[in-house]
Amino acid sequence: MAAGVLVVATVTITRDLVGAVLGLLVAGGLGVSGLRDLLVPVRLEADAEGVAVLAGLTGRRRYPWAVVERIRVDERRRLLGRSTMLEIDVDDDLYFMSRYELGVHPAEVAEELLTLRTGR
């Protein structure tokens, strides 16, 4: 929806070519991001055998627990607040997921993943 508003605003307000191109590029990025959220709402799945994470725009990668090296919550203070991310370290890949992507606080997801991984 924001992408559509930005396209309309860019077309009606912008008078120079550079501003129009920039506005349309940003609108395109918002549109792709919004479309990805609609097409692939689930970013992370886990069960007793392993974990599956979103890879690329719509693909998934499945990893058995044996190759998952670390699961942790990364908290950092930023200029205007805190950033809390779930970090999953697998082989040569590192995945970060925010509360927005997970739907709950990353610490809750980390606990659940560790429970599934250990079976306790």
PDB file of C-alpha atoms in Angstrom, residues 47-49 65 108-120:
ATOM      1  CA  ASP A  47      10.754 -29.550  14.495  1.00  0.00           C
ATOM      2  CA  ALA A  48      12.571 -32.420  16.176  1.00  0.00           C
ATOM      3  CA  GLU A  49      14.649 -33.095  13.038  1.00  0.00           C
ATOM      4  CA  TRP A  65      20.136 -29.984  14.135  1.00  0.00           C
ATOM      5  CA  GLU A 108      11.000 -16.804  23.199  1.00  0.00           C
ATOM      6  CA  VAL A 109      11.870 -18.316  19.827  1.00  0.00           C
ATOM      7  CA  ALA A 110      15.430 -19.108  20.969  1.00  0.00           C
ATOM      8  CA  GLU A 111      14.069 -20.969  24.014  1.00  0.00           C
ATOM      9  CA  GLU A 112      11.683 -22.981  21.860  1.00  0.00           C
ATOM     10  CA  LEU A 113      14.411 -23.821  19.343  1.00  0.00           C
ATOM     11  CA  LEU A 114      16.764 -24.986  22.092  1.00  0.00           C
ATOM     12  CA  THR A 115      13.959 -27.149  23.527  1.00  0.00           C
ATOM     13  CA  LEU A 116      13.327 -28.746  20.133  1.00  0.00           C
ATOM     14  CA  ARG A 117      17.044 -29.214  19.543  1.00  0.00           C
ATOM     15  CA  THR A 118      17.745 -30.936  22.856  1.00  0.00           C
ATOM     16  CA  GLY A 119      14.389 -32.729  23.154  1.00  0.00           C
ATOM     17  CA  ARG A 120      13.826 -31.456  26.710  1.00  0.00           C
TER      18      ARG A 120
END
